[in-house]
Coordinates of C-alpha atoms and ligand atoms in Angstrom, one line a residue:
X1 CA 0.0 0.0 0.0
X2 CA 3.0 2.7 0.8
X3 CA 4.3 1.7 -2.4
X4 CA 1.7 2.5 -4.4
X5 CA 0.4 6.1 -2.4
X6 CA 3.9 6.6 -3.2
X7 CA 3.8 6.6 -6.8
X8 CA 0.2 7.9 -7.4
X9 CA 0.5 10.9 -4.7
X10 CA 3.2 13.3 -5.7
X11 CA 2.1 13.7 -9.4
X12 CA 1.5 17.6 -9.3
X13 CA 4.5 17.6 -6.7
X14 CA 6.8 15.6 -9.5
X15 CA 5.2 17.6 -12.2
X16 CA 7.0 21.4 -10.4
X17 CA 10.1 19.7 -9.6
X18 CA 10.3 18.1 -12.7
X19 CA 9.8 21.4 -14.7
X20 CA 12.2 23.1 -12.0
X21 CA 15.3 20.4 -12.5
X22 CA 14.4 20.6 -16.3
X23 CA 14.2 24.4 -16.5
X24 CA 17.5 24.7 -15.0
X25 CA 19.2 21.8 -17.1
X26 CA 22.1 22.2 -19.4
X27 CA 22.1 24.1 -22.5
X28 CA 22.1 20.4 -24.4
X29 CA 18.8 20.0 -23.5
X30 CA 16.8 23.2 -22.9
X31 CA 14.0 24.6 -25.3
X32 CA 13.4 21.0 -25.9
X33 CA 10.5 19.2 -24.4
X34 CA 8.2 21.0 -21.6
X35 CA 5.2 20.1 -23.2
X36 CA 3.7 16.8 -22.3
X37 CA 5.2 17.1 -19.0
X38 CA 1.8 15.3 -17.1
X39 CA 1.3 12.9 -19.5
X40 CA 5.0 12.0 -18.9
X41 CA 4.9 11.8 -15.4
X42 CA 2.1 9.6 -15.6
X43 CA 4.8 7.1 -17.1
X44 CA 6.0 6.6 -12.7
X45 CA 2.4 5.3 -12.1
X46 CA 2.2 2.1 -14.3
X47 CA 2.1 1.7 -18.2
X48 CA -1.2 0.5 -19.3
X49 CA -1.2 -2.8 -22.1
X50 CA -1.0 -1.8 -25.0
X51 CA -3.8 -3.0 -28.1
X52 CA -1.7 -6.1 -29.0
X53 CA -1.0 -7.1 -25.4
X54 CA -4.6 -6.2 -24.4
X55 CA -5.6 -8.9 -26.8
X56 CA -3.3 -11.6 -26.0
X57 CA -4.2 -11.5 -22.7
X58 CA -7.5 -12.1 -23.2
X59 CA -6.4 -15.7 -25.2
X60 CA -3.9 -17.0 -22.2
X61 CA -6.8 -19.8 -21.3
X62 CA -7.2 -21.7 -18.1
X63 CA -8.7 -24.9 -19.6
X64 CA -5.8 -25.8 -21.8
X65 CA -3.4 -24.5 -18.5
X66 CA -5.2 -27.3 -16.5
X67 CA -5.0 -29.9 -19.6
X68 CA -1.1 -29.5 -19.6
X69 CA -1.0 -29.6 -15.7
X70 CA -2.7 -32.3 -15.7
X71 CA -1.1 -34.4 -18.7
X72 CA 2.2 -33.3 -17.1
X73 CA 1.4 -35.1 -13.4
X74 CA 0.0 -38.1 -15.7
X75 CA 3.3 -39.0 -16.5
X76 CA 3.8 -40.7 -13.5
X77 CA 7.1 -39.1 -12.3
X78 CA 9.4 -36.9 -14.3
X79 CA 12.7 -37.0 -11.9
X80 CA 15.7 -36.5 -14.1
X81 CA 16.7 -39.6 -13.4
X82 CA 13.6 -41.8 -14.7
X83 CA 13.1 -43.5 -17.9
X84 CA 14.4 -41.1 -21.0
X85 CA 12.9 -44.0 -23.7
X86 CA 9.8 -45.1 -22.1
X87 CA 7.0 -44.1 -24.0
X88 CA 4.3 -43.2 -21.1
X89 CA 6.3 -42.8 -18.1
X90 CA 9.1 -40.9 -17.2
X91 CA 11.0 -37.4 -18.2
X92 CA 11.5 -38.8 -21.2
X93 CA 7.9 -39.0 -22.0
X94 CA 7.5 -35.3 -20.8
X95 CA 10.6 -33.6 -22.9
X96 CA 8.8 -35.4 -25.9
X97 CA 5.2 -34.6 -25.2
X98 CA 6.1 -30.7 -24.3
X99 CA 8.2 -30.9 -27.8
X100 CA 5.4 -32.0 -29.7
X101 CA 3.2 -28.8 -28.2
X102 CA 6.2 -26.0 -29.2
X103 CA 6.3 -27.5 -32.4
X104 CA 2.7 -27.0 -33.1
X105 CA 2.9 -23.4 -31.3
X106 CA 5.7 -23.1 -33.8
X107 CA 3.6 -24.2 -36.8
X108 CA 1.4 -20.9 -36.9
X109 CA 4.2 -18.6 -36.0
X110 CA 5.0 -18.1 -39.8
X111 CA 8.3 -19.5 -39.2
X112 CA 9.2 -17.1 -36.5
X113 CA 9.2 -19.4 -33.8
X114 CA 11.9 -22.7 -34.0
X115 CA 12.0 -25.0 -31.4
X116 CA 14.9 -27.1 -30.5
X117 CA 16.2 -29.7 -28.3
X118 CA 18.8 -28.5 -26.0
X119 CA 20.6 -31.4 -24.6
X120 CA 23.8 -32.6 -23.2
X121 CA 25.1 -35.4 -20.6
X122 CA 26.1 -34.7 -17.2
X123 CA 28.6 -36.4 -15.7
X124 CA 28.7 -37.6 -12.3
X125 CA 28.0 -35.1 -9.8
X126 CA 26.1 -34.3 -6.6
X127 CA 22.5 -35.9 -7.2
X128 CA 23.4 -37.5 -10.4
X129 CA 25.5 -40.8 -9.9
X130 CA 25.4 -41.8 -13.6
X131 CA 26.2 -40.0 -16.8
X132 CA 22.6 -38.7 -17.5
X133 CA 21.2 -36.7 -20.2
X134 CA 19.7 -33.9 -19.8
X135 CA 17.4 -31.6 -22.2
X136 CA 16.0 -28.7 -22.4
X137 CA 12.7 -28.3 -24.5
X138 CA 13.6 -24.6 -26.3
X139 CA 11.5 -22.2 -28.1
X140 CA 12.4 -19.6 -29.7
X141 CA 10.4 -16.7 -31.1
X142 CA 12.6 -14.9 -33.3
X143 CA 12.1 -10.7 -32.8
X144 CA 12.3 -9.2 -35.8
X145 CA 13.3 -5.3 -35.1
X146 CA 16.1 -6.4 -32.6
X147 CA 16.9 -10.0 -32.7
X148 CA 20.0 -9.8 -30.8
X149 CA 18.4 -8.5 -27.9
X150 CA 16.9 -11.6 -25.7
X151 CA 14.4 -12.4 -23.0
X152 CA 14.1 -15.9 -21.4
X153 CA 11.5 -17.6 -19.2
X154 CA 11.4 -20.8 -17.9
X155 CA 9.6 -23.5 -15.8
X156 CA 11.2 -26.8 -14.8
X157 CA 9.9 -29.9 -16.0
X158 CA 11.1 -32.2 -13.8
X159 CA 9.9 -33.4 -10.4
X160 CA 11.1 -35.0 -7.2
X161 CA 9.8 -36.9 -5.1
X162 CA 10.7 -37.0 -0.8
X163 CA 13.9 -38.8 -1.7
X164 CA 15.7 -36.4 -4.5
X165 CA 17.7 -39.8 -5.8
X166 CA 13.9 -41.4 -6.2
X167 CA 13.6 -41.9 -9.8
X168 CA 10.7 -44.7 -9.8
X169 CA 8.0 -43.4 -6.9
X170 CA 5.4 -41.5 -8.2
X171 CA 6.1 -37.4 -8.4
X172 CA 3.1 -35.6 -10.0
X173 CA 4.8 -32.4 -9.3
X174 CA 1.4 -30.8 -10.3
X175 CA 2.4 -27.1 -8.2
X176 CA 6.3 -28.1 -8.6
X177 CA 6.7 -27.6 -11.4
X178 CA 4.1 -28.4 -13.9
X179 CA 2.3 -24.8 -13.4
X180 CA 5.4 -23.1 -14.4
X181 CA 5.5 -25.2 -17.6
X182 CA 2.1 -24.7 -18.6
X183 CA 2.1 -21.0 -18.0
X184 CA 5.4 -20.1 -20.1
X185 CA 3.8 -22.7 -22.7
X186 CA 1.0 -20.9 -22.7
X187 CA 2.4 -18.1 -23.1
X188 CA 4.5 -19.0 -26.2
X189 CA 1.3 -20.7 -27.6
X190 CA -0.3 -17.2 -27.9
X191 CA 2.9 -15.3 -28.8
X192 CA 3.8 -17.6 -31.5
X193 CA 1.3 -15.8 -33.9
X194 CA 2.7 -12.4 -33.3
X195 CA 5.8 -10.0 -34.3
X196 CA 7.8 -8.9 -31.7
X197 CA 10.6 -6.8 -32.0
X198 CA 13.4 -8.6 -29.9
X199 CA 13.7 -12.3 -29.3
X200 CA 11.8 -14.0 -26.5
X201 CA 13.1 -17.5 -25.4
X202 CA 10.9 -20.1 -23.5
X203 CA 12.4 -22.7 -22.3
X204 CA 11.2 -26.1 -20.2
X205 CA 14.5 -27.0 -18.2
X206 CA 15.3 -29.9 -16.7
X207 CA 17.7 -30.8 -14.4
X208 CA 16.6 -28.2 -11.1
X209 CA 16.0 -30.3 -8.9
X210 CA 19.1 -32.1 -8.9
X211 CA 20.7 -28.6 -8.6
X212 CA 19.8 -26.0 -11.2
X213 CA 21.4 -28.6 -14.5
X214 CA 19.3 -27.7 -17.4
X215 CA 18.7 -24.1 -16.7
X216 CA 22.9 -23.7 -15.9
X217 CA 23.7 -25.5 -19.4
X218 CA 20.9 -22.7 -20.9
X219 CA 22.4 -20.0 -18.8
X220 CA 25.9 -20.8 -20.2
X221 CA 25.2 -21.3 -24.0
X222 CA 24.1 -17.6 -24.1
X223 CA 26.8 -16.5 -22.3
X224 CA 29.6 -18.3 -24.2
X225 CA 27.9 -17.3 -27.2
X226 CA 27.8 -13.3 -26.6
X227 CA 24.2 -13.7 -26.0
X228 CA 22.6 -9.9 -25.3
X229 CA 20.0 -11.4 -22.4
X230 CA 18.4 -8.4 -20.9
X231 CA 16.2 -10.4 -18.2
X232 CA 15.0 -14.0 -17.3
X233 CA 12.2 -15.4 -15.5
X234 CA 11.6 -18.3 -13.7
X235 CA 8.3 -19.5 -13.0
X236 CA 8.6 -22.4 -10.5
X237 CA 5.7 -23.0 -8.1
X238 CA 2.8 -20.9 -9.7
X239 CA -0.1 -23.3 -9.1
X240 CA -2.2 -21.3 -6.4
X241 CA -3.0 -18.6 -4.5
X242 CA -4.5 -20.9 -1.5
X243 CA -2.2 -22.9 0.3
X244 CA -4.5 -25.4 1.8
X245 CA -4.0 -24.9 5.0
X246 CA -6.8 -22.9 6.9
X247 CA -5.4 -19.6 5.7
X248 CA -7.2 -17.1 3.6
X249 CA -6.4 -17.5 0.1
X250 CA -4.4 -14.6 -1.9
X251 CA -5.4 -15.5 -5.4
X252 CA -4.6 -12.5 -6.7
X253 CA -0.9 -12.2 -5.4
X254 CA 2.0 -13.4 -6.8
X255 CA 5.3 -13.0 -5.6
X256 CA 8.7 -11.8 -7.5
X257 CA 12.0 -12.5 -5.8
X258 CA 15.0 -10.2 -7.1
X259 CA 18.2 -9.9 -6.0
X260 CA 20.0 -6.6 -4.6
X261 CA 23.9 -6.8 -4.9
X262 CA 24.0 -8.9 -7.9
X263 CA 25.5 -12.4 -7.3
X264 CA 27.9 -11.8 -9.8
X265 CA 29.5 -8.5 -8.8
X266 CA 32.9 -8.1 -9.1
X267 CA 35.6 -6.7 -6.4
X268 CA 35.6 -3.4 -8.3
X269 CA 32.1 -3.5 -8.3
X270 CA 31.4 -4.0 -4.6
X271 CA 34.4 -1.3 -4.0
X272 CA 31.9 1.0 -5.7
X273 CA 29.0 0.3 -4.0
X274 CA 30.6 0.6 -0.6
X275 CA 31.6 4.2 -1.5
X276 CA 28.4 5.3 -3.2
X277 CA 25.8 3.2 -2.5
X278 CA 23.5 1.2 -5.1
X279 CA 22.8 -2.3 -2.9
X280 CA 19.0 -1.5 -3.9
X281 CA 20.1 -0.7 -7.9
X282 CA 21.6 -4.0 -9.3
X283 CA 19.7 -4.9 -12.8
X284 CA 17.2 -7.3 -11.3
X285 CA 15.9 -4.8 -9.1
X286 CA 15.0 -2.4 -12.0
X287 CA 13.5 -5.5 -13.7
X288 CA 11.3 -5.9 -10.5
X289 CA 10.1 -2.5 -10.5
X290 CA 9.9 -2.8 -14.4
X291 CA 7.4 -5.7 -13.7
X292 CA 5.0 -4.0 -11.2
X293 CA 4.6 -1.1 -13.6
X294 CA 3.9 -3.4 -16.4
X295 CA 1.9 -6.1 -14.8
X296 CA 0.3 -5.2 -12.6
X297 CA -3.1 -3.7 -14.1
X298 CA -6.8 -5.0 -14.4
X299 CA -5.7 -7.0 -17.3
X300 CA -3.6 -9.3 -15.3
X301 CA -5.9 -8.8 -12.3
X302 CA -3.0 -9.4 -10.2
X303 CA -0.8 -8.1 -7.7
X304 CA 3.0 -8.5 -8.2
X305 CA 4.2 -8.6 -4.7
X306 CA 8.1 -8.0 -5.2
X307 CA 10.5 -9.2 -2.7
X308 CA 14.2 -8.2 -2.1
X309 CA 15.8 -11.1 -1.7
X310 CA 16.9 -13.5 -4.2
X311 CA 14.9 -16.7 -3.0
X312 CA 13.6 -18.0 -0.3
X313 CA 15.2 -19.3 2.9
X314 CA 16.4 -23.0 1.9
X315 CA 15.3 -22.5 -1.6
X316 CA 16.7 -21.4 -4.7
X317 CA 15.3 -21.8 -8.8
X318 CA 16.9 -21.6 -12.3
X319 CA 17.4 -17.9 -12.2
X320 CA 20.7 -18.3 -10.5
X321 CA 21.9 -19.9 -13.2
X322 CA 21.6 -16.8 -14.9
X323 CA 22.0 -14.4 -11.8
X324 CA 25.4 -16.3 -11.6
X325 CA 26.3 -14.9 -15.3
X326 CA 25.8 -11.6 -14.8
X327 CA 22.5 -11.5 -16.5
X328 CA 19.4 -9.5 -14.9
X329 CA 16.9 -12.4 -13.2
X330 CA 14.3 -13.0 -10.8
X331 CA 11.7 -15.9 -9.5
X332 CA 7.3 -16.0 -10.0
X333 CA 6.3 -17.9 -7.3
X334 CA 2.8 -17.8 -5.6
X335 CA 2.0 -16.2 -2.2
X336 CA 2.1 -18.7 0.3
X337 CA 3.1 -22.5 -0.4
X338 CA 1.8 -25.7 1.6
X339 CA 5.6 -27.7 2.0
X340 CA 3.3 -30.7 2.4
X341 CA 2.6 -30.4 -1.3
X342 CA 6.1 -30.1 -2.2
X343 CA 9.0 -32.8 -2.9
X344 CA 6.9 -35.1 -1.0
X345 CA 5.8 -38.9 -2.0
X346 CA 2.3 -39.1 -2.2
X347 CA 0.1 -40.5 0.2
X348 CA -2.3 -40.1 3.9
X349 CA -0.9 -39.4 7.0
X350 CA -2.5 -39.2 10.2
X351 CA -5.6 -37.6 7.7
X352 CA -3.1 -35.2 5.9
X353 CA -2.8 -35.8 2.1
X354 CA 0.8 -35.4 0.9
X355 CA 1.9 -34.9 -2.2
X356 CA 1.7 -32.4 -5.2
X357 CA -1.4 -33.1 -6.5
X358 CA -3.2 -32.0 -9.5
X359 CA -6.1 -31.1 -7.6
X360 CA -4.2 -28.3 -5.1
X361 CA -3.4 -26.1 -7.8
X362 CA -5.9 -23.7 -9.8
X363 CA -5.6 -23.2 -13.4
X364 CA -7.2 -19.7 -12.9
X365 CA -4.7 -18.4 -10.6
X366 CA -2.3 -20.3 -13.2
X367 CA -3.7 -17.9 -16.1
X368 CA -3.3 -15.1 -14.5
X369 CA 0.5 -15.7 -13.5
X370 CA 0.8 -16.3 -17.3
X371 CA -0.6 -13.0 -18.0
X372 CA 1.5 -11.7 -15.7
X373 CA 4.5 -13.2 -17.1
X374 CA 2.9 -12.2 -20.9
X375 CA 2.6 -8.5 -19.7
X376 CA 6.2 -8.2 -18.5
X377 CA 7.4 -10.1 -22.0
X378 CA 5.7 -8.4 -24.6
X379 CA 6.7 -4.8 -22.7
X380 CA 10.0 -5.8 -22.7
X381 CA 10.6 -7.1 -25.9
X382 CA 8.4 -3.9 -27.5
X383 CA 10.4 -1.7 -25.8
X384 CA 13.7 -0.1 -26.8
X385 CA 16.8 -2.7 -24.7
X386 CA 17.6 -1.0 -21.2
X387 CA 20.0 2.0 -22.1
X388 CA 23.7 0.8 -22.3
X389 CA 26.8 2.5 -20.8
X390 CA 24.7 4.8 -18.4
X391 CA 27.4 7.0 -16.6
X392 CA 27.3 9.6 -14.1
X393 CA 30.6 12.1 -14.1
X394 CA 32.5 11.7 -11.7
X395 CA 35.0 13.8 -13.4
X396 CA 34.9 16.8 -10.8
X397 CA 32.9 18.1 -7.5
X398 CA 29.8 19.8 -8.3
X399 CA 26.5 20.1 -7.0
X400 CA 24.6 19.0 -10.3
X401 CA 24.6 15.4 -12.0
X402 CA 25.8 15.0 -15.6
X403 CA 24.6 11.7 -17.1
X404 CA 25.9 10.1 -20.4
X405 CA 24.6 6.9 -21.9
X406 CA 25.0 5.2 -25.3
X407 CA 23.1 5.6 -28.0
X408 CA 19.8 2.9 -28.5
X409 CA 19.9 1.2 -32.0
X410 CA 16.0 1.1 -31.4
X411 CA 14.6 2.3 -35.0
X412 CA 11.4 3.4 -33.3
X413 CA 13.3 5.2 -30.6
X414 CA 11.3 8.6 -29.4
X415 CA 13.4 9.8 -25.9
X416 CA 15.3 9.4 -23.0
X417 CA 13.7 9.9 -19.6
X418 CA 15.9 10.6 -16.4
X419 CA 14.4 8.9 -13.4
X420 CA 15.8 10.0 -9.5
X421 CA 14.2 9.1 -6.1
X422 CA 15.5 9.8 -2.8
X423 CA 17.6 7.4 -1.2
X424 CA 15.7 6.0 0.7
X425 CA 12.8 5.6 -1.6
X426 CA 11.4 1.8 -2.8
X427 CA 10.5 3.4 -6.1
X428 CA 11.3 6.2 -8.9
X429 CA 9.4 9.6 -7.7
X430 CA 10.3 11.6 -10.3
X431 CA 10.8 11.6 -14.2
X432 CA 11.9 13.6 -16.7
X433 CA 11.8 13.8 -20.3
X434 CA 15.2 14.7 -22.0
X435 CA 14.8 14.6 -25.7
X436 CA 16.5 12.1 -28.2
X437 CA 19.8 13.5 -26.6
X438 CA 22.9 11.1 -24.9
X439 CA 24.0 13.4 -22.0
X440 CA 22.6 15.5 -19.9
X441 CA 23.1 17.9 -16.7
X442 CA 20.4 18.0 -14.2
X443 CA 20.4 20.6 -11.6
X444 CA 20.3 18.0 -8.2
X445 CA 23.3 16.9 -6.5
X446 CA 24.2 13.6 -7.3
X447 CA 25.0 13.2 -3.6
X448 CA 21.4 13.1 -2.2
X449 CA 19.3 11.2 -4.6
X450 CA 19.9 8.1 -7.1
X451 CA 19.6 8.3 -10.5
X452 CA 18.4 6.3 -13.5
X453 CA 18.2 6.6 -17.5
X454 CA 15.1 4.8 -19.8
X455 CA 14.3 4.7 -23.4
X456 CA 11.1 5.9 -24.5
X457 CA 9.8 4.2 -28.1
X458 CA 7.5 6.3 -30.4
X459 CA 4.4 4.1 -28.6
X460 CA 5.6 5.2 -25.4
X461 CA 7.0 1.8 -24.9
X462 CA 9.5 2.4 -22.1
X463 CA 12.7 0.2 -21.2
X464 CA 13.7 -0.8 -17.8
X465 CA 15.8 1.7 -16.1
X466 CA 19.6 1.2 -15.9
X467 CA 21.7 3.1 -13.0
X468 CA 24.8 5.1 -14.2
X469 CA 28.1 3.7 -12.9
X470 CA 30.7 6.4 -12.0
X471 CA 32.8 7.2 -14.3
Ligands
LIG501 ZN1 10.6 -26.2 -8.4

């Protein structure tokens, strides 16, 4: 609730200081832009679905969700370890059945979507005793503006059972993690008919619960290949908002984990950030706060409840894979689990069912995590990429900020907008339009508030925000 009186309150309030730091801005901006000032501030208080998103949303459907939950837990178990050749039970069953979807996905995409195979064998190693192959089930819809440029989401199609090393027992793994599959396949099912401008990856992984092996073999083709991957998702537990267990349901809640200081931060980084701060700036917290403004609207019908921390206690999910290479990630998961339901062999104790169940998850809640993940997708791959090479001078001691960036290759590129809260703020209170330019000096000490730079596409399209490094 303080987050969000926060960003709707101070409108007229960021509308004067906005027109004051602009005002007394640097000659490389001024006589530029004052008009469209509200409208631009509105830009802090959520960006509203565009036509084409509008209408995709409406097509995520529950019924065929449920139909691939369910067909997923029919497959007896999927452990990573089961049968790869068996024809009805077994991960091997699965990869093949969740192919066989993509590749009709992929069949009225107009040859923009491809779907692949991604597999490999792991050798011996902590949960996996034997050389065991394991794939990822890839698609691929190609952007056509800005193919480079890359978004991944995943779910995990294996399951466990209460023994990790239990390949044979049944693990439905309905909640964990069938729902993640069916929502990112759902997802790609009602993309695959549309033109995006960058490239949007989904990706069934195997492998996590053994430790994170399919999503870290993904994680690591795109980085040894150069690959430009601007954020990842992982959906992993996504089946309901009631945890079955006397407490009030929260259907219309799911959470977001993101990490602060990024996993991957460097000595020279964290010397940095001990001098100037930016624990609460790292790439997957902008992609958090890029989220909620996204996706969280009556569209989704959902609440993104962002949490600062990069999993739970005990727990961890296949965007540390990615977290681990430096690229921006972060974790769907729903509001309050039952630990009964998960990684648990199936059966009645003392009256309590165990097990992860088909019939504890709900394919409506399901849906709507899927339009939350389709809202924060089709955003980010219609906007321009998140500004490169954002700098703040550090060149001399003054009491204004210069900012430099480098230029988007975005052909539909309209502006830049310069973003600052204080710094002890949750969320950007203030915005300001600066033109098509690639520097600018804004009259506010750099020393009392953060910063951040966003592109702004002709359809008001806006990128995540990147924080300037000093320099
Ligand atoms: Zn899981």
């Amino acid at each position: 609730m303080t987050d969000q009186r926060e960003r709707s309150l101070p409108e007229s309030s960021q509308s004067r200081s906005s027109r004051r730091a602009f005002l007394s801005a640097s000659a490389a901006v001024a006589a530029t832009p004052v008009l469209g000032r509200a409208a631009h501030a509105a830009g802090l208080r959520g960006q509203h679905p565009d036509h084409e998103l509008r209408s995709l949303l409406r097509e995520i459907d529950p019924h065929r969700i449920g139909a691939t939950v369910a067909r997923l837990a029919a497959f007896g178990t999927r452990h990573t370890l089961s049968s790869q050749d068996d024809p009805e039970r077994g991960i091997g069953a699965a990869r093949d059945w969740i192919h066989e979807q993509f590749r009709r996905y992929a069949a009225e995409s107009g040859g923009r979507m491809t779907v692949e195979l991604q597999s490999y064998i792991q050798p011996p190693a902590s949960r996996i005793p034997e050389p065991t192959r394991i794939t990822n089930v890839v698609a691929t819809l190609h952007g056509e503006g800005d193919p480079g440029r890359v978004y991944v989401v995943t779910g995990h199609y294996d399951s466990r059972a209460s023994d990790v090393m239990d390949a044979t027992s049944d693990a439905p793994g309905a909640d964990d993690d069938a729902s993640g599959v069916a929502a990112i396949m759902e997802v790609a099912r009602v993309m695959a008919t549309r033109r995006t401008e960058a490239t949007i990856v989904f990706a069934a992984v195997a492998g996590e619960e053994q430790g994170l092996y399919g999503s870290d073999y993904l994680a690591r083709q795109f980085k040894d290949a150069g690959t430009d991957v601007q954020a990842m998702f992982s959906n992993d537990i996504v089946g309901t908002g009631d945890a079955h267990d006397g407490t009030a349901a929260d259907p219309r809640t799911v959470r977001l984990f993101v990490e602060g200081v990024p996993t991957s931060e460097t000595p020279a980084q964290a010397t940095t950030r001990q001098s100037v701060g930016g624990e609460n700036d790292g790439p997957s917290r902008q992609l958090g706060r890029f989220v909620r403004d996204v996706a969280e609207n009556p569209q989704t019908g959902m609440k993104v409840r962002v949490v600062w921390r990069r999993d739970r206690y005990l727990r961890g999910s296949d965007h540390i894979s990615f977290l681990l290479r430096g690229y921006p990630a972060a974790r769907f998961t729903e509001p309050r689990e039952n630990f009964a339901h998960e990684h648990q062999d199936v059966r009645v104790e003392n009256g309590v069912q165990y097990g992860d169940l088909v019939r504890f998850c709900d394919f409506w809640y399901i849906a709507r995590v899927a339009r939350v993940n389709a809202a924060a997708l089709w955003s980010l791959a219609q906007a321009p990429g998140t500004p490169k090479g954002v700098v703040i001078d550090t060149t001399r001691l003054t009491n204004d900020t210069t900012l430099r960036w480098q230029p988007s290759t975005a052909a539909d590129l309209a502006e830049y907008e310069v973003v600052w809260r204080e710094t002890t703020a949750p969320d950007w209170q203030h915005v300001l339009p600066v033109g098509n330019v690639t520097t600018v000096t804004i009259d506010l000490s750099k020393d009392n508030v953060f910063f951040g730079v966003r592109a702004v596409d002709r359809a008001g399209h806006r990128s995540p925000v990147a924080a300037p490094i000093p320099g």
